[in-house]
């Protein structure tokens, strides 16, 4: 099966190239890792469309990154197809005055966006007759000009979301009727351009026969219609260059003509802050000139990947994949890799999920205060008898992970003076048979992050919120035990400690429990035994 798949895949690029050379299609590209260009230029630009939008604490403003993303895409395209594309679809149709010079300097002749961007740019009221969208425009800048076309929102969305419910022939006829209705009401019936733009891959999975029946019916109808001609964008612009100018291009995207899908919610803003912090560190290390060219190249590669729009798409409440935590984890991994290649300590905050999820309830609460011997063994039957217990294996929503995972249970409690948080973690005995493996306990108290970092060869460290480290007791023999000094976290009775347990190998996260959310531990008073006895 794989051989057949690769055989088909190998034919795709030559087929596209052949069709482009024959003028059957026009090939374009999009910024390299699909970033939202206006937000890379300046996150404050989001307030043009949304004046009251909450913004990240750290302003991200790197037009040079937007420039790099466009250039990388064009260079890669040219390396594959052997020619420079004339047009580009900005990721999510996100445009604005600040990004036009980037396209000019990279020899992009035309770009596209949504009709609502044109409506806002021309300062027209919503609901006005839409005839103005059926022609190209030129956008001028200090660097030069770029032509723009704007998609017919209705026709595009009919294909993207509605025609899948109709018979192929019925849908094609409806589309052609709407095209003719547009022609009849336009004054310039000969030169009108109807732009239909939609996600190239997302629609067809919901169509019968992957959309083949509909597309065959549609293109057959278009081919047989004497009043309609299908053209590439460049073909049209060569024949009919734009005669109208946009003096102020509105900043937004094809989603509600704003940028709120990728910025403004708490999770999204936190992600921008983390991205900006890593970006500043990367630039600082680069200026010092003490990093190898290869490590610098890899750090930038990770940065550009983290600038992609899809991470921010899934943060917040406006979109839900059902597995948002995976996107969260991958985004933070890219940022961690930046620090890794820079040879800098990875900030503790990158070990903590960005996604806001609730605490995971415990299975058993502690019954009393108790002291332990940190030897990596169950010293005697009574040592952990009064401990609270979390079933870490059960914290995975994936049944297979519950079976194959390495983490089993976490026991916890406090010593009699409530000076230490005692923790024990039971895990698969095969785990430490490989080198460079370790246990990390992520702790959060009053929005401050701390970490216990244990590796058998290096001992047990407590990492403060400022990144400084101290040695603490911690050992694995048949289980892992540690005593965490509460004085280092400035906790008081009734304070809550959020806990996440992570297994790592060579700085790569292997397993996290819980997969999302945190374990909630409450600091007791010295009267815990009396309270539990009464209960």
XYZ file of C-alpha atoms in Angstrom:
535
model
C 0.000 0.000 0.000
C 2.777 2.437 0.936
C 4.599 1.765 -2.339
C 1.444 2.555 -4.304
C 0.849 5.711 -2.283
C 4.396 6.937 -2.913
C 4.053 6.075 -6.593
C 1.008 8.350 -6.798
C 2.599 11.093 -4.680
C 5.663 11.191 -6.930
C 3.422 12.056 -9.882
C 1.802 15.093 -8.267
C 4.510 17.747 -8.698
C 5.301 16.795 -12.345
C 1.558 16.864 -13.104
C 1.116 20.309 -11.536
C 4.184 21.601 -13.350
C 2.934 20.285 -16.692
C -0.513 21.818 -16.186
C 1.034 25.165 -15.225
C 3.253 25.190 -18.328
C 0.181 24.547 -20.495
C -1.728 27.390 -18.824
C -4.367 25.049 -17.424
C -3.714 26.156 -13.849
C -1.843 28.901 -12.045
C 0.234 27.741 -9.097
C 0.623 29.983 -6.067
C 2.005 29.571 -2.579
C 1.411 30.834 0.937
C 3.852 32.140 3.607
C 6.138 29.279 4.629
C 4.718 28.050 7.964
C 1.300 29.657 7.410
C 1.678 32.626 9.809
C -0.717 35.555 10.123
C 1.500 38.204 8.515
C -0.074 41.328 10.091
C 0.394 39.840 13.581
C 4.048 39.038 12.894
C 4.503 42.642 11.794
C 2.807 43.983 14.927
C 0.289 42.343 17.263
C -1.178 45.789 17.965
C -2.554 45.783 14.396
C -5.306 43.450 15.646
C -7.006 46.495 17.172
C -7.662 48.067 13.775
C -10.582 45.686 13.301
C -11.214 45.116 17.023
C -10.479 48.328 18.992
C -11.327 46.832 22.403
C -9.456 43.568 21.925
C -7.266 42.366 24.793
C -3.638 42.150 23.645
C -0.597 40.167 24.852
C 1.498 41.755 27.602
C 4.539 41.567 25.338
C 4.081 43.321 22.002
C 5.315 41.150 19.122
C 6.609 43.286 16.251
C 8.914 41.572 13.771
C 8.217 42.602 10.204
C 11.510 40.944 9.279
C 10.009 37.574 10.253
C 7.003 38.175 8.019
C 9.431 39.030 5.220
C 11.400 35.824 5.877
C 8.241 33.701 5.848
C 7.239 35.063 2.432
C 10.732 34.717 0.985
C 11.179 31.146 2.263
C 7.888 30.119 0.661
C 8.794 31.655 -2.692
C 12.301 30.180 -2.659
C 10.961 26.728 -1.820
C 8.301 26.977 -4.524
C 10.931 27.956 -7.093
C 13.198 25.078 -6.037
C 10.331 22.630 -6.665
C 8.724 24.047 -9.806
C 11.591 25.951 -11.395
C 9.850 29.321 -11.671
C 8.826 32.249 -9.463
C 5.060 32.389 -8.775
C 3.291 35.619 -9.650
C 0.650 35.397 -6.952
C 0.299 34.472 -3.302
C -2.568 33.624 -0.980
C -1.669 35.201 2.392
C -2.432 32.726 5.189
C -6.145 32.950 6.075
C -6.442 35.883 3.652
C -4.775 38.047 6.310
C -3.667 41.363 4.845
C -3.118 45.004 5.745
C -1.173 48.058 4.663
C 1.891 46.971 6.663
C 2.331 43.760 4.666
C 2.042 45.159 1.126
C 5.725 46.258 0.922
C 6.729 42.679 1.810
C 4.985 41.337 -1.283
C 6.429 44.101 -3.447
C 10.014 43.444 -2.354
C 9.551 39.729 -3.052
C 8.157 40.246 -6.569
C 4.638 39.077 -5.774
C 2.374 40.669 -8.384
C -0.994 39.821 -6.898
C -2.578 38.633 -3.652
C -6.136 37.801 -2.608
C -8.450 38.164 0.358
C -12.139 38.215 1.276
C -14.795 40.614 0.019
C -15.339 41.938 3.558
C -11.764 43.270 3.547
C -12.591 45.187 0.372
C -15.834 46.499 1.885
C -13.919 47.815 4.901
C -11.091 49.189 2.756
C -13.533 51.178 0.610
C -15.414 52.257 3.747
C -18.694 50.930 2.379
C -21.624 49.840 4.495
C -22.393 46.171 4.934
C -25.354 45.177 2.804
C -24.566 47.572 -0.043
C -24.909 46.042 -3.506
C -21.786 43.914 -3.952
C -20.989 44.717 -7.583
C -17.686 46.318 -6.582
C -16.146 42.949 -5.660
C -16.146 41.700 -9.261
C -13.032 43.521 -10.443
C -9.377 43.733 -9.414
C -7.821 46.618 -7.483
C -4.307 47.972 -7.093
C -2.852 48.687 -3.649
C -0.036 51.218 -3.609
C 2.826 51.483 -1.128
C 6.122 53.321 -0.802
C 7.863 50.213 -2.136
C 5.544 49.727 -5.115
C 2.163 48.330 -6.086
C 0.399 44.985 -5.696
C -2.789 43.911 -7.465
C -5.563 42.379 -5.373
C -8.637 40.297 -6.027
C -11.389 39.565 -3.521
C -13.402 36.392 -3.243
C -17.150 36.168 -3.612
C -17.957 35.114 -0.072
C -21.320 33.563 -0.944
C -20.236 31.452 -3.921
C -17.084 30.306 -2.143
C -18.949 29.228 0.979
C -21.617 27.432 -1.037
C -18.901 25.141 -2.371
C -17.115 24.983 0.969
C -20.096 24.238 3.178
C -23.445 23.807 1.395
C -23.274 21.999 -1.941
C -22.148 18.789 -0.239
C -25.805 18.273 0.737
C -27.068 18.463 -2.885
C -26.850 16.145 -5.853
C -23.794 17.021 -7.961
C -25.805 18.133 -11.019
C -28.212 20.176 -8.889
C -25.345 21.960 -7.131
C -23.575 22.722 -10.417
C -26.777 24.165 -11.927
C -27.343 26.332 -8.862
C -23.780 27.676 -9.092
C -24.149 28.540 -12.801
C -27.502 30.239 -12.187
C -25.929 32.442 -9.523
C -23.053 33.325 -11.862
C -25.539 34.384 -14.562
C -27.545 36.387 -12.022
C -24.362 38.299 -11.145
C -23.654 38.971 -14.825
C -27.155 40.297 -15.461
C -26.947 42.950 -12.778
C -23.429 44.214 -13.643
C -22.897 47.179 -15.940
C -19.589 45.792 -17.269
C -20.796 42.349 -18.274
C -17.780 41.493 -20.430
C -14.908 42.038 -18.035
C -16.321 41.037 -14.645
C -14.128 38.722 -12.556
C -15.802 36.354 -10.108
C -13.220 35.014 -7.652
C -14.066 31.755 -5.908
C -11.545 31.006 -3.154
C -11.805 28.360 -0.442
C -9.668 25.899 1.493
C -8.356 23.491 -1.110
C -8.505 20.409 1.081
C -11.142 20.813 3.791
C -14.384 20.745 1.796
C -14.118 17.482 -0.119
C -14.007 15.048 2.779
C -17.688 15.793 3.425
C -18.777 15.423 -0.220
C -19.944 12.117 -1.712
C -17.069 10.491 -3.618
C -14.661 13.111 -2.196
C -16.262 15.817 -4.343
C -15.276 14.260 -7.678
C -18.882 14.055 -8.919
C -19.553 17.679 -8.035
C -16.303 18.988 -9.538
C -16.849 17.051 -12.769
C -20.389 18.403 -13.029
C -19.264 21.950 -12.237
C -16.354 22.088 -14.680
C -18.414 20.432 -17.416
C -21.121 23.060 -16.965
C -18.575 25.898 -16.997
C -16.860 24.492 -20.087
C -20.151 24.241 -21.988
C -21.359 27.733 -21.053
C -20.661 30.249 -23.834
C -21.111 33.238 -21.520
C -18.647 32.141 -18.862
C -14.890 31.733 -19.198
C -12.580 30.185 -16.614
C -9.274 32.038 -16.288
C -6.226 32.079 -14.060
C -5.711 35.227 -12.027
C -2.578 36.284 -13.905
C -4.257 35.586 -17.243
C -7.084 37.938 -16.310
C -4.792 40.660 -14.922
C -2.674 40.597 -18.087
C -5.814 41.248 -20.147
C -7.547 43.651 -17.807
C -5.179 45.403 -15.379
C -6.922 47.044 -12.419
C -8.179 50.573 -12.935
C -9.260 51.261 -9.359
C -7.004 51.919 -6.383
C -7.299 51.060 -2.706
C -5.793 53.939 -0.758
C -6.116 52.305 2.685
C -6.095 48.500 2.827
C -7.998 47.289 5.896
C -6.138 44.957 8.255
C -7.951 41.679 8.798
C -8.534 38.172 7.463
C -11.198 36.197 5.637
C -12.732 35.234 8.990
C -15.093 38.060 10.030
C -12.603 40.592 8.531
C -10.611 40.605 11.792
C -7.738 38.746 13.477
C -9.560 37.572 16.602
C -9.237 33.880 15.761
C -5.496 34.074 16.546
C -5.215 36.719 19.262
C -7.226 38.277 22.082
C -8.272 35.331 24.236
C -6.216 34.587 27.327
C -4.641 31.408 25.963
C -3.811 33.051 22.639
C -2.216 36.043 24.336
C -0.180 33.800 26.632
C 1.123 31.965 23.569
C 2.145 35.252 21.930
C 3.961 36.264 25.133
C 5.905 32.994 25.193
C 6.700 33.346 21.495
C 7.916 36.913 21.995
C 10.100 35.962 24.939
C 11.765 33.169 22.944
C 12.180 35.511 19.970
C 13.963 38.092 22.146
C 16.279 35.423 23.574
C 17.109 34.178 20.087
C 17.968 37.653 18.879
C 20.063 38.345 21.984
C 22.145 35.172 21.594
C 22.571 35.839 17.888
C 23.941 39.321 18.606
C 26.515 37.863 20.998
C 27.863 35.739 18.145
C 28.796 32.794 20.370
C 26.493 30.220 18.779
C 27.418 27.873 15.927
C 25.880 28.525 12.520
C 24.106 25.156 12.559
C 22.553 25.695 16.003
C 21.499 29.201 15.004
C 19.901 27.856 11.831
C 18.004 25.207 13.796
C 16.854 27.755 16.392
C 15.431 29.960 13.640
C 13.759 26.954 12.046
C 11.969 26.267 15.328
C 11.009 29.935 15.671
C 9.465 30.084 12.216
C 7.533 26.881 12.950
C 6.176 28.377 16.191
C 5.017 31.473 14.277
C 2.535 29.385 12.270
C -1.132 30.265 12.651
C -2.510 26.841 13.521
C -1.207 26.860 17.110
C -3.106 30.085 17.817
C -6.153 28.815 15.914
C -6.699 26.069 18.500
C -5.938 28.167 21.589
C -8.926 29.814 23.271
C -12.611 28.928 23.182
C -13.400 29.963 19.604
C -12.068 26.732 18.044
C -11.942 23.198 19.427
C -10.196 20.208 17.849
C -11.096 17.829 20.640
C -7.342 17.352 21.135
C -6.193 20.925 21.697
C -3.688 19.775 24.291
C -1.644 18.099 21.539
C -1.301 21.390 19.647
C -0.427 23.090 22.929
C 2.296 20.526 23.597
C 3.759 20.783 20.081
C 3.812 24.591 20.198
C 5.683 24.604 23.502
C 8.046 21.927 22.179
C 9.076 24.246 19.325
C 9.790 26.997 21.857
C 11.722 24.603 24.105
C 13.820 23.576 21.119
C 14.783 27.199 20.528
C 16.321 27.411 24.003
C 17.902 23.976 23.531
C 19.722 25.043 20.347
C 20.722 28.325 21.971
C 22.247 26.428 24.895
C 20.017 28.347 27.305
C 17.933 26.973 30.218
C 14.376 26.157 29.228
C 11.987 28.479 31.140
C 9.772 26.639 33.608
C 6.652 28.205 32.127
C 7.153 26.181 28.937
C 6.532 22.975 30.872
C 3.094 24.200 31.873
C 0.153 23.817 29.454
C -1.189 27.019 27.948
C -4.681 25.570 27.700
C -6.886 26.429 30.662
C -8.341 23.224 32.021
C -9.665 22.305 35.412
C -8.102 20.381 38.227
C -8.237 16.594 38.210
C -9.950 15.161 41.256
C -8.020 12.829 43.523
C -8.936 9.259 44.328
C -7.848 9.382 47.964
C -7.076 12.281 50.280
C -4.296 12.194 52.903
C -5.380 10.976 56.340
C -2.620 12.533 58.405
C 0.805 14.130 58.584
C 3.820 11.831 58.241
C 7.581 11.792 57.776
C 9.457 9.660 55.246
C 12.918 8.263 54.602
C 14.054 9.306 51.118
C 15.674 6.075 49.943
C 13.604 5.147 46.885
C 12.062 2.221 48.768
C 8.900 1.602 50.743
C 10.856 1.586 54.003
C 8.019 0.009 55.975
C 4.318 -0.677 55.672
C 3.339 2.508 57.518
C 5.589 4.951 55.632
C 2.981 6.007 53.028
C -0.145 4.604 54.719
C -1.625 8.052 55.461
C -0.748 9.535 52.047
C -3.107 10.921 49.460
C -3.057 8.996 46.174
C -3.585 9.964 42.551
C -3.980 7.170 40.005
C -1.748 8.615 37.277
C -2.460 5.840 34.788
C -6.157 6.668 34.945
C -5.449 10.327 34.140
C -4.995 9.396 30.459
C -8.123 9.562 28.340
C -6.533 7.020 25.985
C -7.169 3.440 27.083
C -4.050 2.206 25.269
C -1.941 4.758 27.126
C -3.411 3.553 30.406
C -2.115 0.084 29.551
C 1.282 1.002 28.043
C 2.123 4.126 30.052
C 5.074 4.278 32.417
C 3.492 6.264 35.269
C 1.337 4.397 37.776
C 0.515 6.245 41.015
C 1.549 9.376 42.869
C 1.441 9.434 46.675
C 1.700 12.709 48.555
C 1.408 14.263 51.974
C 3.066 16.638 54.424
C 5.477 16.161 57.307
C 4.397 16.829 60.895
C 5.773 20.382 60.878
C 4.251 21.062 57.444
C 7.679 22.098 56.236
C 7.912 19.612 53.381
C 5.652 18.187 50.696
C 6.422 14.451 50.585
C 5.971 12.861 47.174
C 6.301 9.328 45.880
C 5.889 8.283 42.253
C 5.479 4.656 41.221
C 6.486 3.931 37.650
C 7.465 1.152 35.291
C 10.735 -0.379 36.506
C 12.112 -0.473 32.950
C 12.035 3.315 32.663
C 15.445 4.173 34.110
C 17.286 1.414 32.221
C 17.965 3.974 29.479
C 20.293 6.918 30.055
C 19.313 10.598 30.137
C 15.868 9.815 31.450
C 14.324 11.746 34.285
C 11.267 12.693 36.307
C 9.973 16.242 36.489
C 7.333 17.461 38.890
C 5.865 20.769 37.741
C 4.425 22.879 40.549
C 2.426 26.082 40.457
C 1.561 28.181 43.497
C -0.159 31.557 43.190
C 0.745 31.769 39.473
C 4.430 31.083 40.138
C 6.076 28.062 38.523
C 8.542 25.702 40.196
C 9.986 22.339 39.238
C 11.555 19.263 40.790
C 14.056 17.840 38.292
C 15.447 14.361 38.986
C 17.959 12.383 36.936
C 19.727 9.412 38.570
C 23.206 10.550 37.511
C 22.693 14.174 38.559
C 20.545 13.926 41.661
C 17.461 15.911 42.532
C 17.172 19.668 41.984
C 14.510 22.161 42.959
C 14.208 24.945 40.391
C 12.816 28.209 41.693
C 10.541 30.499 39.713
C 13.527 32.700 38.823
C 15.399 29.724 37.334
C 17.923 29.284 40.163
C 18.483 25.773 41.537
C 19.109 24.079 44.878
C 19.768 20.443 45.745
C 16.961 18.630 47.566
C 16.397 15.056 48.721
C 15.228 12.747 45.961
C 16.017 9.154 44.996
C 14.832 6.290 42.811
C 15.510 2.658 43.694
C 12.241 0.815 43.173
C 10.111 3.951 43.335
C 10.833 7.676 43.354
C 10.690 9.650 46.607
C 11.387 13.299 47.333
C 10.810 15.960 49.999
C 10.014 19.404 48.613
C 10.703 22.355 50.960
C 7.545 24.447 51.226
C 9.579 27.481 52.298
C 10.889 27.701 48.724
C 7.358 28.247 47.422
C 6.099 30.595 50.145
C 2.987 28.504 50.786
C 0.612 28.818 53.703
C -2.148 26.577 55.096
C -5.106 26.274 52.709
C -2.994 27.348 49.710
C -3.395 25.205 46.595
C -0.482 23.566 44.790
C -1.094 22.526 41.175
C 0.979 19.496 40.169
C 1.862 17.823 36.861
C 4.191 14.802 36.581
C 6.340 14.462 33.458
C 8.792 11.806 32.249
C 11.566 12.996 29.920
C 14.402 11.588 27.857
C 17.085 13.950 26.497
C 14.776 16.903 27.277
C 11.981 15.325 25.196
C 8.702 14.777 27.020
C 7.688 11.112 26.936
C 4.661 11.112 29.182
C 2.612 13.651 31.147
C -0.005 13.059 33.810
C -2.560 14.331 33.728
C -2.455 14.864 29.959
C -4.340 18.118 30.438
C -5.150 20.010 33.601
C -3.375 19.476 36.884
C -3.504 17.546 40.138
C -4.737 19.750 42.954
C -3.061 19.530 46.377
C -4.181 21.630 49.324
C -1.719 22.619 52.052
C -3.219 21.468 55.391
C -3.227 22.945 58.848
C -1.500 21.164 61.730
C -4.901 19.841 62.817
C -5.261 17.550 59.811
C -5.396 14.363 61.900
C -8.170 15.772 64.091
C -10.193 16.831 61.059
C -9.755 13.466 59.323
C -10.570 11.588 62.574
C -13.835 13.534 62.940
C -14.704 12.858 59.304
